[in-house]
Coordinates of C-alpha atoms in Angstrom, one line a residue:
X568 CA 0.0 0.0 0.0
X569 CA 1.9 3.0 -1.2
X570 CA -0.8 5.6 -1.8
X571 CA -0.5 8.7 0.5
X572 CA -3.1 9.5 3.1
X573 CA -4.2 13.2 2.9
X574 CA -5.4 15.3 5.8
X575 CA -6.6 18.9 5.9
X576 CA -4.1 19.7 8.7
X577 CA -0.9 18.5 7.3
X578 CA -1.3 17.7 3.6
X579 CA 0.2 14.4 2.4
X580 CA 1.5 11.8 4.8
X581 CA 3.0 8.7 3.4
X582 CA 1.2 5.6 4.6
X583 CA 3.0 2.6 6.0
X584 CA 3.2 -0.5 3.8
X585 CA 0.3 -3.0 4.0
X586 CA 0.8 -6.7 5.0
X587 CA 2.0 -7.8 1.7
X588 CA 4.5 -4.9 1.4
X589 CA 5.8 -5.6 4.9
X590 CA 6.3 -9.2 4.1
X591 CA 8.1 -8.4 0.9
X592 CA 10.4 -5.9 2.6
X593 CA 11.3 -8.4 5.3
X594 CA 12.0 -11.1 2.7
X595 CA 14.3 -8.8 0.7
X596 CA 16.1 -7.7 3.8
X597 CA 16.9 -11.2 5.1
X598 CA 20.5 -12.5 4.6
X599 CA 20.8 -15.4 2.1
X600 CA 21.3 -18.0 4.9
X601 CA 18.5 -16.6 7.1
X602 CA 15.8 -19.0 8.1
X603 CA 12.2 -18.0 8.1
X604 CA 10.5 -17.4 11.4
X605 CA 8.5 -20.2 12.7
X606 CA 5.3 -20.3 14.8
X607 CA 6.2 -19.3 18.3
X608 CA 9.3 -17.3 17.2
X609 CA 9.5 -13.6 17.9
X610 CA 10.3 -10.8 15.6
X611 CA 11.4 -7.4 16.9
X612 CA 9.6 -4.5 15.1
X613 CA 11.7 -1.3 15.3
X614 CA 10.3 1.0 18.0
X615 CA 7.7 -1.6 19.1
X616 CA 7.3 -4.5 21.4
X617 CA 8.5 -7.9 20.4
X618 CA 5.7 -9.8 18.6
X619 CA 5.1 -13.5 18.1
X620 CA 5.3 -14.6 14.5
X621 CA 2.4 -17.0 13.6
X622 CA 3.5 -18.5 10.2
X623 CA 3.7 -17.9 6.5
X624 CA 1.3 -16.0 4.3
X625 CA -1.2 -17.6 2.0
X626 CA 0.4 -18.5 -1.4
X627 CA -0.1 -15.9 -4.1
X628 CA -3.1 -16.7 -6.4
X629 CA -4.8 -18.9 -3.8
X630 CA -8.4 -18.2 -2.8
X631 CA -8.0 -16.3 0.4
X632 CA -9.1 -18.4 3.4
X633 CA -11.9 -16.7 5.3
X634 CA -12.2 -14.0 2.5
X635 CA -15.5 -12.3 2.3
X636 CA -18.1 -11.9 5.0
X637 CA -18.1 -15.6 6.0
X638 CA -15.4 -17.9 7.3
X639 CA -15.0 -21.6 6.9
X640 CA -17.7 -23.6 8.7
X641 CA -17.4 -23.4 12.4
X642 CA -14.6 -20.7 12.2
X643 CA -14.6 -17.8 14.6
X644 CA -13.5 -14.2 14.2
X645 CA -9.8 -13.3 14.3
X646 CA -10.3 -11.4 17.6
X647 CA -10.9 -13.9 20.4
X648 CA -14.4 -13.0 21.5
X649 CA -15.0 -15.9 23.9
X650 CA -13.3 -19.0 25.3
X651 CA -12.0 -21.2 22.5
X652 CA -9.1 -23.5 21.7
X653 CA -6.0 -21.3 21.5
X654 CA -4.9 -23.1 18.4
X655 CA -8.1 -22.4 16.5
X656 CA -7.2 -20.9 13.1
X657 CA -8.0 -17.2 12.6
X658 CA -10.9 -16.2 10.5
X659 CA -9.2 -13.7 8.3
X660 CA -6.0 -14.0 6.3
X661 CA -3.9 -10.8 6.1
X662 CA -4.3 -10.8 2.3
X663 CA -8.0 -10.4 2.6
X664 CA -7.6 -7.6 5.1
X665 CA -5.2 -5.8 2.8
X666 CA -7.5 -6.3 -0.2
X667 CA -10.4 -4.7 1.6
X668 CA -8.5 -1.9 3.3
X669 CA -8.9 0.7 0.5
X670 CA -12.7 0.1 0.3
X671 CA -12.9 0.3 4.1
X672 CA -11.0 3.6 4.1
X673 CA -13.2 5.1 1.4
X674 CA -16.4 3.9 3.2
X675 CA -15.8 5.1 6.8
X676 CA -18.0 8.0 7.8
X677 CA -16.0 11.2 7.9
X678 CA -19.0 13.0 9.4
X679 CA -18.4 11.3 12.7
X680 CA -14.9 12.6 13.1
X681 CA -15.7 16.2 14.0
X682 CA -17.8 15.3 17.1
X683 CA -15.1 12.8 18.1
X684 CA -12.3 15.4 17.7
X685 CA -14.3 17.8 19.9
X686 CA -14.6 15.2 22.6
X687 CA -10.9 14.3 22.5
X688 CA -9.8 17.9 22.5
X689 CA -11.9 18.6 25.6
X690 CA -10.4 15.7 27.7
X691 CA -9.2 17.2 31.0
X692 CA -5.5 17.1 31.8
X693 CA -4.4 15.2 28.7
X694 CA -1.2 15.7 26.8
X695 CA -2.2 12.9 24.4
X696 CA -4.8 10.2 23.8
X697 CA -4.8 6.4 24.4
X698 CA -6.8 4.5 21.8
X699 CA -7.7 0.8 22.1
X700 CA -8.3 -0.9 18.8
X701 CA -10.4 -4.1 19.3
X702 CA -9.9 -6.9 16.8
X703 CA -7.3 -4.7 15.1
X704 CA -6.4 -7.2 12.3
X705 CA -3.5 -5.8 10.4
X706 CA -4.1 -2.3 11.8
X707 CA -6.1 -0.6 9.0
X708 CA -8.2 1.4 11.5
X709 CA -5.1 3.0 13.0
X710 CA -3.7 3.7 9.5
X711 CA -7.0 5.5 8.7
X712 CA -7.7 7.3 11.9
X713 CA -4.3 8.3 13.4
X714 CA -3.4 10.7 10.6
X715 CA -6.9 12.3 11.0
X716 CA -6.5 13.2 14.7
X717 CA -4.3 15.9 16.2
X718 CA -2.0 15.3 19.1
X719 CA 0.2 12.5 20.5
X720 CA -1.5 9.1 20.4
X721 CA -0.7 5.8 21.9
X722 CA -2.5 2.9 20.3
X723 CA -3.2 -0.4 22.1
X724 CA -3.9 -3.0 19.5
X725 CA -6.0 -6.0 20.6
X726 CA -6.3 -9.2 18.5
X727 CA -6.0 -13.0 19.1
X728 CA -3.7 -13.6 16.1
X729 CA 0.0 -12.8 16.7
X730 CA 0.6 -12.8 12.9
X731 CA -1.9 -10.0 12.4
X732 CA -0.6 -8.2 15.4
X733 CA 2.9 -8.3 13.9
X734 CA 1.7 -6.6 10.7
X735 CA -0.4 -4.1 12.7
X736 CA 2.6 -3.0 14.7
X737 CA 5.1 -2.8 11.9
X738 CA 2.7 -1.0 9.5
X739 CA 1.3 1.5 12.1
X740 CA 1.4 5.2 11.5
X741 CA 4.2 7.2 13.1
X742 CA 2.7 10.6 13.0
X743 CA -0.6 12.2 13.8
X744 CA -2.3 14.9 11.7
X745 CA -0.3 17.7 13.3
X746 CA 3.0 15.7 13.2
X747 CA 2.7 14.6 16.9
X748 CA 4.2 11.1 17.7
X749 CA 2.1 8.0 17.4
X750 CA 3.2 5.0 19.5
X751 CA 1.8 1.5 19.6
X752 CA 1.7 -1.6 21.8
X753 CA 0.0 -5.0 21.1
X754 CA -2.1 -7.2 23.4
X755 CA -3.3 -10.7 22.6
X756 CA -6.3 -11.8 24.5
X757 CA -10.1 -12.1 24.9
X758 CA -11.8 -8.7 24.3
X759 CA -15.1 -10.2 25.3
X760 CA -13.9 -9.8 28.9
X761 CA -13.2 -6.1 28.6
X762 CA -14.0 -4.2 31.8
X763 CA -13.6 -0.6 32.8
X764 CA -10.4 -1.6 34.6
X765 CA -9.0 -3.0 31.3
X766 CA -9.8 0.3 29.6
X767 CA -8.5 2.4 32.5
X768 CA -6.9 5.5 31.0
X769 CA -8.4 4.9 27.6
X770 CA -9.4 8.0 25.6
X771 CA -11.2 6.1 22.8
X772 CA -12.2 2.6 21.8
X773 CA -12.3 1.7 18.1
X774 CA -13.1 -1.3 16.1
X775 CA -13.8 -2.1 12.5
X776 CA -16.1 -4.9 11.2
X777 CA -16.5 -6.2 14.7
X778 CA -20.0 -5.6 16.0
X779 CA -21.7 -8.0 13.6
X780 CA -19.7 -10.9 15.0
X781 CA -20.7 -10.3 18.6
X782 CA -23.6 -11.6 20.6
X783 CA -26.0 -9.3 22.4
X784 CA -24.3 -10.1 25.8
X785 CA -20.9 -9.2 24.3
X786 CA -22.2 -5.9 22.9
X787 CA -23.8 -5.1 26.3
X788 CA -20.5 -5.8 28.0
X789 CA -18.6 -3.6 25.5
X790 CA -21.0 -0.7 26.1
X791 CA -20.7 -1.1 29.9
X792 CA -16.9 -1.2 29.7
X793 CA -16.8 2.0 27.7
X794 CA -19.3 3.7 29.9
X795 CA -17.4 2.6 33.0
X796 CA -14.2 4.0 31.6
X797 CA -15.9 7.2 30.4
X798 CA -14.5 6.9 26.9
X799 CA -16.2 7.2 23.5
X800 CA -16.3 4.4 21.0
X801 CA -16.0 4.6 17.2
X802 CA -17.2 1.3 15.8
X803 CA -17.1 1.2 12.0
X804 CA -18.2 -0.9 9.0
X805 CA -20.9 -3.1 10.6
X806 CA -22.9 -5.0 8.0
X807 CA -26.4 -3.5 7.5
X808 CA -27.9 -6.5 5.8
X809 CA -28.5 -4.8 2.5
X810 CA -26.6 -5.3 -0.8
X811 CA -27.3 -3.8 -4.2
X812 CA -25.9 -5.4 -7.4
X813 CA -26.1 -3.8 -10.8
X814 CA -27.3 -5.3 -13.1
X815 CA -29.8 -7.0 -10.9
X816 CA -30.5 -10.7 -10.9
X817 CA -33.7 -12.6 -9.8
X818 CA -31.6 -14.5 -7.2
X819 CA -30.1 -11.5 -5.5
X820 CA -32.8 -11.1 -2.8
X821 CA -32.8 -14.9 -1.9
X822 CA -29.0 -15.0 -1.6
X823 CA -29.0 -11.9 0.6
X824 CA -31.7 -13.3 2.9
X825 CA -29.8 -16.5 3.3
X826 CA -26.5 -14.7 4.0
X827 CA -28.2 -12.5 6.6
X828 CA -29.5 -15.6 8.4
X829 CA -26.0 -17.1 8.2
X830 CA -24.7 -14.0 10.0
X831 CA -27.1 -14.6 12.8
X832 CA -25.9 -18.2 13.6
X833 CA -24.9 -19.2 17.1
X834 CA -26.4 -16.1 18.7
X835 CA -24.4 -13.6 16.7
X836 CA -26.2 -10.4 15.8
X837 CA -25.0 -9.9 12.2
X838 CA -27.1 -7.2 10.5
X839 CA -29.0 -6.5 13.8
X840 CA -25.8 -5.6 15.6
X841 CA -25.8 -1.8 15.0
X842 CA -29.3 -1.5 16.4
X843 CA -28.4 -3.6 19.4
X844 CA -25.2 -1.5 20.0
X845 CA -27.1 1.8 19.7
X846 CA -29.6 0.6 22.3
X847 CA -26.8 -0.8 24.6
X848 CA -24.8 2.4 24.6
X849 CA -27.9 4.6 25.0
X850 CA -28.9 2.6 28.0
X851 CA -25.5 3.4 29.5
X852 CA -26.2 7.1 29.0
X853 CA -24.1 7.6 25.9
X854 CA -25.0 9.9 23.0
X855 CA -25.1 7.7 19.9
X856 CA -24.7 8.8 16.3
X857 CA -25.1 6.5 13.3
X858 CA -23.9 7.1 9.7
X859 CA -24.0 4.9 6.6
X860 CA -20.6 3.7 5.4
X861 CA -21.2 1.6 2.2
X862 CA -18.6 -0.2 0.1
X863 CA -19.0 1.0 -3.5
X864 CA -17.4 -1.6 -5.7
X865 CA -16.9 -1.2 -9.4
X866 CA -14.4 -2.4 -12.1
X867 CA -11.5 -0.8 -10.1
X868 CA -12.3 -3.1 -7.2
X869 CA -12.7 -6.3 -9.2
X870 CA -10.4 -8.4 -7.0
X871 CA -12.2 -7.4 -3.8
X872 CA -15.6 -7.9 -5.5
X873 CA -14.6 -11.4 -6.6
X874 CA -13.5 -12.5 -3.1
X875 CA -16.5 -10.9 -1.5
X876 CA -18.9 -12.6 -3.9
X877 CA -17.3 -16.0 -3.2
X878 CA -17.8 -15.5 0.6
X879 CA -21.3 -14.0 0.3
X880 CA -22.7 -16.8 -1.9
X881 CA -20.8 -19.4 0.0
X882 CA -22.3 -18.4 3.3
X883 CA -25.8 -18.3 1.7
X884 CA -25.4 -21.9 0.5
X885 CA -24.1 -23.0 3.8
X886 CA -27.2 -21.6 5.4
X887 CA -29.5 -22.9 2.6
X888 CA -28.0 -26.0 1.0
X889 CA -31.1 -26.2 -1.3
X890 CA -29.7 -23.1 -3.1
X891 CA -26.5 -24.8 -4.2
X892 CA -27.3 -25.6 -7.9
X893 CA -28.9 -22.2 -8.6
X894 CA -26.2 -20.4 -6.5
X895 CA -23.4 -22.1 -8.4
X896 CA -24.8 -20.9 -11.7
X897 CA -25.4 -17.5 -10.2
X898 CA -21.9 -17.2 -8.9
X899 CA -20.4 -18.2 -12.2
X900 CA -22.5 -15.5 -14.0
X901 CA -21.6 -12.9 -11.4
X902 CA -17.9 -13.6 -11.5
X903 CA -17.9 -13.4 -15.3
X904 CA -19.6 -10.0 -15.1
X905 CA -17.1 -8.9 -12.5
X906 CA -14.1 -9.9 -14.7
X907 CA -15.7 -8.1 -17.7
X908 CA -16.0 -4.9 -15.6
X909 CA -19.8 -5.0 -15.9
X910 CA -20.7 -5.5 -12.2
X911 CA -21.2 -2.8 -9.6
X912 CA -21.9 -3.7 -6.0
X913 CA -22.9 -1.6 -3.0
X914 CA -22.5 -3.4 0.3
X915 CA -24.2 -1.3 3.0
X916 CA -22.5 -0.8 6.4
X917 CA -23.1 1.5 9.3
X918 CA -20.6 3.4 11.5
X919 CA -21.5 4.2 15.1
X920 CA -20.0 6.8 17.4
X921 CA -21.0 6.5 21.1
X922 CA -20.0 9.5 23.3
X923 CA -20.1 8.1 26.8
X924 CA -20.2 10.5 29.7
X925 CA -16.6 11.2 30.7
X926 CA -15.4 9.5 33.9
X927 CA -15.7 11.8 37.0
X928 CA -18.6 13.7 35.5
X929 CA -16.5 16.1 33.4
X930 CA -18.3 17.6 30.5

């Protein structure tokens, strides 16, 4: 990822390399006799904590495991939301997260940034802000948000996957919008157990594409933890349950309905998550703002559209096996249109900003 990020305050700021770029740089820098890091090894990222290395990337050209909005049957999100086998494979490959990062950045709701900036600027006795990024993946949220906020920032990156934490730390921004320093640390653990104590000192909690893979109890716990810590939450890119494909197809609605039901498996909220989160934060006394943040995918995003289609249709068929024959033909037709530059897709998401009452009753 070499395109610059632009902010009103400081013009052009070079972004850090994405996961593939980091891997290529490290490979090129290794001595000829160097051995590749193995699971359980550690790699020191300059200026950051030592991070465990989880293994090699997916081979080029392979279908990305976990790509698209569904994972493999029985898989869980990358972030550890609840008790599970520590050796469970992660849901998202770094290649998928890198593929979607430009679409995510273009979709996030800029209109929520001004009220957030005002809140952060009014924090009492603060010389900088501490931002907790839940389920950080490869760190795309930090790369998007840090250069859009003034002042010194310390990011605490939470994820269950040490491989993704490695990328997130190495590719994190180094400067805020006004040139102030950005530092980072990583934490591997279960964010479903967040408490006000775990967020002590936090100025902001962020997450991207997280709410829809939570249960109602987990969203309630997240809202309570943020309220207890008195910190706002910026939670972006939650699926809204609506997809628009142009040209349309008779099977679009049936596939979408089956996918939405798949998202609600095992008590997860899927497309109902934003409504549940808005209610949960409101019950904790927070002021909640919602804003649409759709992906708009055209010929320039054909690689992302292809992977998204495979995951979207695959989840629908897993939920409704009777769709398989028709869905196979549908997918073939849609992929052909995508390859020909004839398919346009809008995948609707919603961003949520919850402004909890500051701890201690400050305004």
